[in-house]
Amino acid sequence: MSRILTFCCALLLLLWFVLQGTSWFGEHDDKDNSERWRFEKDWWHRFHSISFARNSSFAALPRHVRTSIESLLYSPPHSPPDEFHHTIDGMYQGNWHAAALQPIANRTLPADYERPSNGSAGRLEMSLTSTESAEAWVRLVSGYVQLQSADVSIVLGLQGLYWRSNGTAVLYGVPEITAQTTVDVVRAMPSKQAFDHAKKVYDEALGGHLLSYTLPEDAYQGCSYQMYMRFDPSRESSPIELQTRLAMVSPQCNVRLSTDQKATGVTASGYRLKSSHYFRTVLALLLVQTILLVHQMRSTPTHAAMSMVSYPTLIMQIVLDSYVFVVHLIGCMTYGGIYLAFAVVGMLVYMVSMAFQMKYLIAVWHVQCPESADALSSSGRRGLLGIYLRFYAVLIPGVYIIYAFIDHRSRLSQWLMGILLAAVYSYWIPQIWHNARRGIARRLRPDYVIGTSAVRLAFPAYFFACPKNIAFIQPTWLIWILIAYSLGQAAVLVLQRVLGARFFIPQSMRPDDYDYCAALPPADEESSIGLDQSAVRHSRECPICMTPVHSLQPAEPASEHAVTPCNHIFHKQCLVQWMEIKLECPICRASLPPV
């Protein structure tokens, strides 16, 4: 009875808290609604009262700046309206340089206001989307622009209008879009006609109601920019390419940015087409990589064969695949237009690495580290823990470097990215050393070595050598050094198979190879008591095939027998076949050098 009473009391108490919380939230919502209603009322009053004569931010710019912007927007040649792009949706890239808007800044800016310094230069990446408005020749534009240089990395939200009739656009960029941004767009218009037209377009688009917005006092503060763009007619470029000249001014931060040359872009449909081609190409490359890996796994079915494969090489390849997965994962967040392509490619790379590469690594590791093969034993747990710790110790700093390079391409992040690429593309070095140490190099298929190297080089070659790559990364000549370095390792592995595992080591520095046709060991004294010495030699049998080792006959060549370092005697052919399975003595289990 007491339990039932306790349960009922707890239930009533919970119900009271729920009802009380509902009333609290209701009062809070009423308060928010009241503040929202007052803000919108004031906003609409300010919006309808602005005029070009009193409130134009363009008219407040220095005369020489206004003249250059008007020349950019309205200078000849003029083209018919139907020759301009219907929409400017797409991704853009270009180079910019900064200059002071006025010789002396109007006021001191807060320390957290990031801005380009006078005379600096960098890269520009921009994404634009547009929607129809009530006016047939005007489209509402939104998007973002990222300004990168060795000193700054600035991301601005964009809002504005595009006039299809003359191929011009006026945008306003701020660190965070607020309700005030719409007013700022109208104030940035370069003429009274454009001012009144923009005011009418936004009035009709909003329909008397503000959409979701952020209050200006709650938004992230920073330098704001007025952006003026003029697009080339579609007849001067391909249907999927966009070209524009632009200028950005920030009276607040006393900065003026302009492009050295035309900023180039690709339309949204063209960008989706490029992402589709990228996905199909990567899918084909992953299929080739998987086929080569499966053939390599089938060519090393025995323990002896797998002992000749370097498992540090396999670990480094898995780390490299993990970095490729991370790059595409970060690309999903950075390049929204290709989210699906990057997400699917990243997952495919991860699945191939985990399903095939990891399986091969575990098999090789069990062979080369038999004391750690049992995961239930203490040594096995320590071995697995060591592998995981080394894996994440290498992976986590690399992920940070990749993110820093994509988010803020400073000189330091570029150097760190170069060092990271050189390190992860050294994955054949452990295998070259493994071959030279063991004196044998015939277990990696040449097609696997060359094909795997080519497939894994395809990603950096595309992003750092192709000028029109999907991520708009600036090409660099250093990528050719990386390609030569990686292919050079593959060439050394192939030459080891042809010329010998130690061909690159000077003769004076090479270790002596063990001679399996060395002098025969003396017969076991206990087993030879009372027997003639020649009978002892004739009585020895091969422990593998259980037949006499006839090569002990003095008249027969000595190369027919094999003597191990542990002084056990076999037929040479029998021992070679045994060592294809295990590189250990069949009698005492001692490790054997390669034949």
Short mmCIF file of C-alpha atoms in Angstrom, two decimals, residues 198-445:
data_model
loop_
_atom_site.label_atom_id
_atom_site.label_comp_id
_atom_site.label_asym_id
_atom_site.label_seq_id
_atom_site.Cartn_x
_atom_site.Cartn_y
_atom_site.Cartn_z
CA ALA A 198 15.68 47.23 -54.38
CA LYS A 199 13.42 48.69 -51.72
CA LYS A 200 10.35 47.72 -53.75
CA VAL A 201 11.65 44.19 -54.43
CA TYR A 202 12.32 43.48 -50.75
CA ASP A 203 9.03 45.02 -49.69
CA GLU A 204 7.16 42.66 -52.02
CA ALA A 205 9.36 39.65 -51.14
CA LEU A 206 8.83 40.02 -47.40
CA GLY A 207 5.12 40.67 -47.75
CA GLY A 208 4.91 42.66 -44.55
CA HIS A 209 6.41 39.88 -42.41
CA LEU A 210 10.04 39.34 -41.47
CA LEU A 211 11.23 35.79 -41.80
CA SER A 212 13.42 34.14 -39.17
CA TYR A 213 16.12 36.59 -38.19
CA THR A 214 18.80 37.35 -35.62
CA LEU A 215 18.71 40.58 -33.67
CA PRO A 216 21.68 42.82 -34.59
CA GLU A 217 22.81 43.08 -30.96
CA ASP A 218 22.89 39.27 -30.66
CA ALA A 219 24.92 38.66 -33.83
CA TYR A 220 28.67 38.16 -34.13
CA GLN A 221 30.28 41.52 -34.78
CA GLY A 222 32.93 42.19 -37.40
CA CYS A 223 33.76 44.15 -40.52
CA SER A 224 30.90 44.42 -43.03
CA TYR A 225 31.45 44.76 -46.77
CA GLN A 226 29.54 46.18 -49.72
CA MET A 227 30.14 43.97 -52.78
CA TYR A 228 29.60 45.06 -56.39
CA MET A 229 29.77 42.50 -59.22
CA ARG A 230 29.42 42.52 -62.98
CA PHE A 231 29.04 39.22 -64.82
CA ASP A 232 30.14 38.47 -68.36
CA PRO A 233 27.43 37.54 -70.88
CA SER A 234 26.83 33.81 -71.24
CA ARG A 235 27.96 33.92 -74.89
CA GLU A 236 31.52 34.74 -73.74
CA SER A 237 31.82 31.55 -71.66
CA SER A 238 30.50 28.03 -71.69
CA PRO A 239 26.94 27.37 -70.40
CA ILE A 240 28.27 25.98 -67.11
CA GLU A 241 30.99 28.60 -66.50
CA LEU A 242 30.61 31.99 -64.83
CA GLN A 243 32.99 34.94 -64.96
CA THR A 244 32.67 38.12 -62.95
CA ARG A 245 34.61 41.18 -61.88
CA LEU A 246 33.98 42.40 -58.37
CA ALA A 247 34.93 45.00 -55.81
CA MET A 248 34.38 44.96 -52.06
CA VAL A 249 34.53 48.00 -49.77
CA SER A 250 34.24 48.28 -46.01
CA PRO A 251 33.98 51.88 -44.76
CA GLN A 252 33.76 50.49 -41.25
CA CYS A 253 37.20 48.85 -41.49
CA ASN A 254 38.75 51.20 -44.10
CA VAL A 255 39.41 48.33 -46.53
CA ARG A 256 38.92 48.00 -50.27
CA LEU A 257 39.29 44.65 -52.04
CA SER A 258 39.41 44.04 -55.77
CA THR A 259 40.19 41.04 -57.95
CA ASP A 260 43.40 40.95 -59.96
CA GLN A 261 41.58 39.17 -62.77
CA LYS A 262 38.07 37.97 -63.30
CA ALA A 263 36.77 35.57 -60.68
CA THR A 264 35.74 32.33 -62.35
CA GLY A 265 33.00 29.98 -61.29
CA VAL A 266 30.86 27.10 -62.33
CA THR A 267 27.09 27.06 -62.24
CA ALA A 268 25.20 24.96 -59.72
CA SER A 269 24.22 22.46 -62.42
CA GLY A 270 27.80 22.35 -63.69
CA TYR A 271 29.10 21.87 -60.15
CA ARG A 272 26.75 18.95 -59.61
CA LEU A 273 27.97 17.49 -62.91
CA LYS A 274 31.59 17.82 -61.77
CA SER A 275 30.76 16.15 -58.46
CA SER A 276 29.06 13.32 -60.34
CA HIS A 277 32.14 12.80 -62.51
CA TYR A 278 34.34 12.91 -59.41
CA PHE A 279 32.21 10.26 -57.69
CA ARG A 280 32.29 7.93 -60.69
CA THR A 281 36.04 8.29 -61.11
CA VAL A 282 36.72 7.58 -57.43
CA LEU A 283 34.38 4.59 -57.56
CA ALA A 284 36.37 3.14 -60.48
CA LEU A 285 39.68 3.79 -58.68
CA LEU A 286 38.45 2.10 -55.49
CA LEU A 287 37.30 -0.90 -57.53
CA VAL A 288 40.78 -1.19 -59.09
CA GLN A 289 42.42 -0.84 -55.66
CA THR A 290 40.17 -3.56 -54.21
CA ILE A 291 40.88 -5.98 -57.07
CA LEU A 292 44.64 -5.45 -56.75
CA LEU A 293 44.50 -5.99 -52.98
CA VAL A 294 42.46 -9.20 -53.32
CA HIS A 295 44.96 -10.58 -55.84
CA GLN A 296 47.81 -9.67 -53.50
CA MET A 297 46.10 -11.44 -50.59
CA ARG A 298 45.64 -14.57 -52.72
CA SER A 299 49.32 -14.53 -53.70
CA THR A 300 50.37 -14.77 -50.04
CA PRO A 301 48.27 -17.65 -48.69
CA THR A 302 50.92 -19.21 -46.43
CA HIS A 303 52.57 -18.06 -43.25
CA ALA A 304 55.97 -17.90 -44.94
CA ALA A 305 54.57 -15.68 -47.69
CA MET A 306 52.82 -13.34 -45.25
CA SER A 307 55.97 -13.08 -43.16
CA MET A 308 57.60 -11.34 -46.12
CA VAL A 309 54.99 -8.55 -46.11
CA SER A 310 55.71 -5.56 -43.87
CA TYR A 311 52.78 -4.89 -41.57
CA PRO A 312 53.97 -1.31 -40.83
CA THR A 313 53.42 -0.66 -44.54
CA LEU A 314 49.85 -1.92 -44.23
CA ILE A 315 49.28 0.23 -41.14
CA MET A 316 50.51 3.34 -42.96
CA GLN A 317 48.20 2.58 -45.89
CA ILE A 318 45.24 2.33 -43.50
CA VAL A 319 46.26 5.65 -41.91
CA LEU A 320 46.40 7.21 -45.39
CA ASP A 321 42.92 5.86 -46.21
CA SER A 322 41.69 7.26 -42.90
CA TYR A 323 43.01 10.69 -43.85
CA VAL A 324 41.21 10.46 -47.21
CA PHE A 325 38.02 9.65 -45.30
CA VAL A 326 38.58 12.63 -42.96
CA VAL A 327 39.22 14.98 -45.91
CA HIS A 328 35.89 14.02 -47.47
CA LEU A 329 34.13 14.26 -44.11
CA ILE A 330 35.39 17.83 -43.61
CA GLY A 331 34.55 18.54 -47.26
CA CYS A 332 30.94 17.63 -46.53
CA MET A 333 30.79 20.51 -44.06
CA THR A 334 32.85 22.98 -46.09
CA TYR A 335 31.51 22.46 -49.61
CA GLY A 336 27.76 22.15 -49.22
CA GLY A 337 27.11 21.83 -52.94
CA ILE A 338 28.90 18.48 -53.09
CA TYR A 339 27.82 17.09 -49.74
CA LEU A 340 26.43 13.85 -51.15
CA ALA A 341 29.39 13.10 -53.42
CA PHE A 342 31.96 13.73 -50.66
CA ALA A 343 29.96 11.75 -48.09
CA VAL A 344 29.56 8.69 -50.32
CA VAL A 345 33.21 8.76 -51.46
CA GLY A 346 34.42 9.02 -47.87
CA MET A 347 32.28 6.09 -46.76
CA LEU A 348 33.44 3.95 -49.71
CA VAL A 349 37.10 4.64 -48.88
CA TYR A 350 36.44 3.75 -45.25
CA MET A 351 34.59 0.52 -46.13
CA VAL A 352 37.31 -0.69 -48.53
CA SER A 353 40.00 0.06 -45.95
CA MET A 354 38.18 -1.68 -43.10
CA ALA A 355 36.83 -4.65 -45.06
CA PHE A 356 39.96 -5.63 -46.99
CA GLN A 357 43.04 -3.71 -45.85
CA MET A 358 42.36 -4.30 -42.15
CA LYS A 359 41.70 -8.00 -42.73
CA TYR A 360 45.03 -8.36 -44.53
CA LEU A 361 46.82 -6.44 -41.77
CA ILE A 362 45.43 -8.70 -39.02
CA ALA A 363 46.45 -11.84 -40.93
CA VAL A 364 50.01 -10.56 -41.45
CA TRP A 365 50.26 -9.35 -37.86
CA HIS A 366 49.20 -12.76 -36.49
CA VAL A 367 51.94 -14.42 -38.53
CA GLN A 368 54.73 -12.01 -37.66
CA CYS A 369 53.73 -11.54 -34.02
CA PRO A 370 52.43 -14.97 -32.96
CA GLU A 371 52.97 -14.19 -29.29
CA SER A 372 50.42 -11.36 -29.64
CA ALA A 373 47.99 -13.19 -31.90
CA ASP A 374 45.80 -14.37 -29.02
CA ALA A 375 43.70 -11.34 -28.13
CA LEU A 376 42.59 -13.00 -24.88
CA SER A 377 46.12 -13.28 -23.52
CA SER A 378 47.87 -10.42 -21.74
CA SER A 379 50.55 -10.15 -24.43
CA GLY A 380 47.86 -10.14 -27.13
CA ARG A 381 45.97 -7.33 -25.42
CA ARG A 382 49.17 -5.33 -25.02
CA GLY A 383 49.99 -5.85 -28.70
CA LEU A 384 46.55 -4.70 -29.85
CA LEU A 385 46.66 -1.73 -27.48
CA GLY A 386 50.05 -0.72 -28.85
CA ILE A 387 48.78 -0.82 -32.43
CA TYR A 388 45.70 1.26 -31.59
CA LEU A 389 47.72 3.80 -29.61
CA ARG A 390 50.22 4.26 -32.44
CA PHE A 391 47.38 4.48 -34.96
CA TYR A 392 45.54 7.25 -33.12
CA ALA A 393 48.77 9.02 -32.15
CA VAL A 394 49.44 9.46 -35.87
CA LEU A 395 45.82 9.99 -36.95
CA ILE A 396 44.69 12.73 -34.54
CA PRO A 397 47.47 15.30 -35.25
CA GLY A 398 46.96 14.68 -38.97
CA VAL A 399 43.24 15.38 -38.67
CA TYR A 400 44.01 18.70 -36.98
CA ILE A 401 46.49 19.64 -39.73
CA ILE A 402 43.96 18.78 -42.46
CA TYR A 403 41.23 20.83 -40.77
CA ALA A 404 43.59 23.79 -40.30
CA PHE A 405 44.61 23.62 -43.96
CA ILE A 406 41.01 23.55 -45.23
CA ASP A 407 39.69 26.14 -42.78
CA HIS A 408 42.64 28.55 -42.68
CA ARG A 409 45.24 28.12 -45.45
CA SER A 410 48.01 29.99 -43.72
CA ARG A 411 51.65 29.50 -44.61
CA LEU A 412 52.18 27.35 -41.51
CA SER A 413 49.22 25.08 -42.30
CA GLN A 414 50.48 24.67 -45.88
CA TRP A 415 53.93 23.60 -44.67
CA LEU A 416 52.41 21.21 -42.14
CA MET A 417 50.18 19.75 -44.84
CA GLY A 418 53.22 19.19 -47.04
CA ILE A 419 55.08 17.42 -44.23
CA LEU A 420 52.01 15.27 -43.50
CA LEU A 421 51.68 14.23 -47.16
CA ALA A 422 55.38 13.35 -47.36
CA ALA A 423 55.07 11.25 -44.21
CA VAL A 424 51.95 9.27 -45.13
CA TYR A 425 53.17 8.67 -48.69
CA SER A 426 56.30 6.98 -47.34
CA TYR A 427 54.31 3.79 -46.80
CA TRP A 428 56.58 1.68 -49.06
CA ILE A 429 59.72 2.53 -47.03
CA PRO A 430 59.05 -0.16 -44.34
CA GLN A 431 58.53 -2.78 -47.06
CA ILE A 432 61.78 -1.82 -48.81
CA TRP A 433 63.63 -2.13 -45.49
CA HIS A 434 61.87 -5.42 -44.71
CA ASN A 435 62.95 -6.86 -48.06
CA ALA A 436 66.55 -5.73 -47.63
CA ARG A 437 66.77 -7.09 -44.08
CA ARG A 438 65.43 -10.51 -45.04
CA GLY A 439 67.17 -10.66 -48.38
CA ILE A 440 64.07 -11.61 -50.37
CA ALA A 441 61.58 -9.47 -52.29
CA ARG A 442 59.21 -11.66 -54.27
CA ARG A 443 55.98 -11.49 -52.29
CA LEU A 444 54.51 -8.17 -53.44
CA ARG A 445 53.05 -8.38 -56.90
#
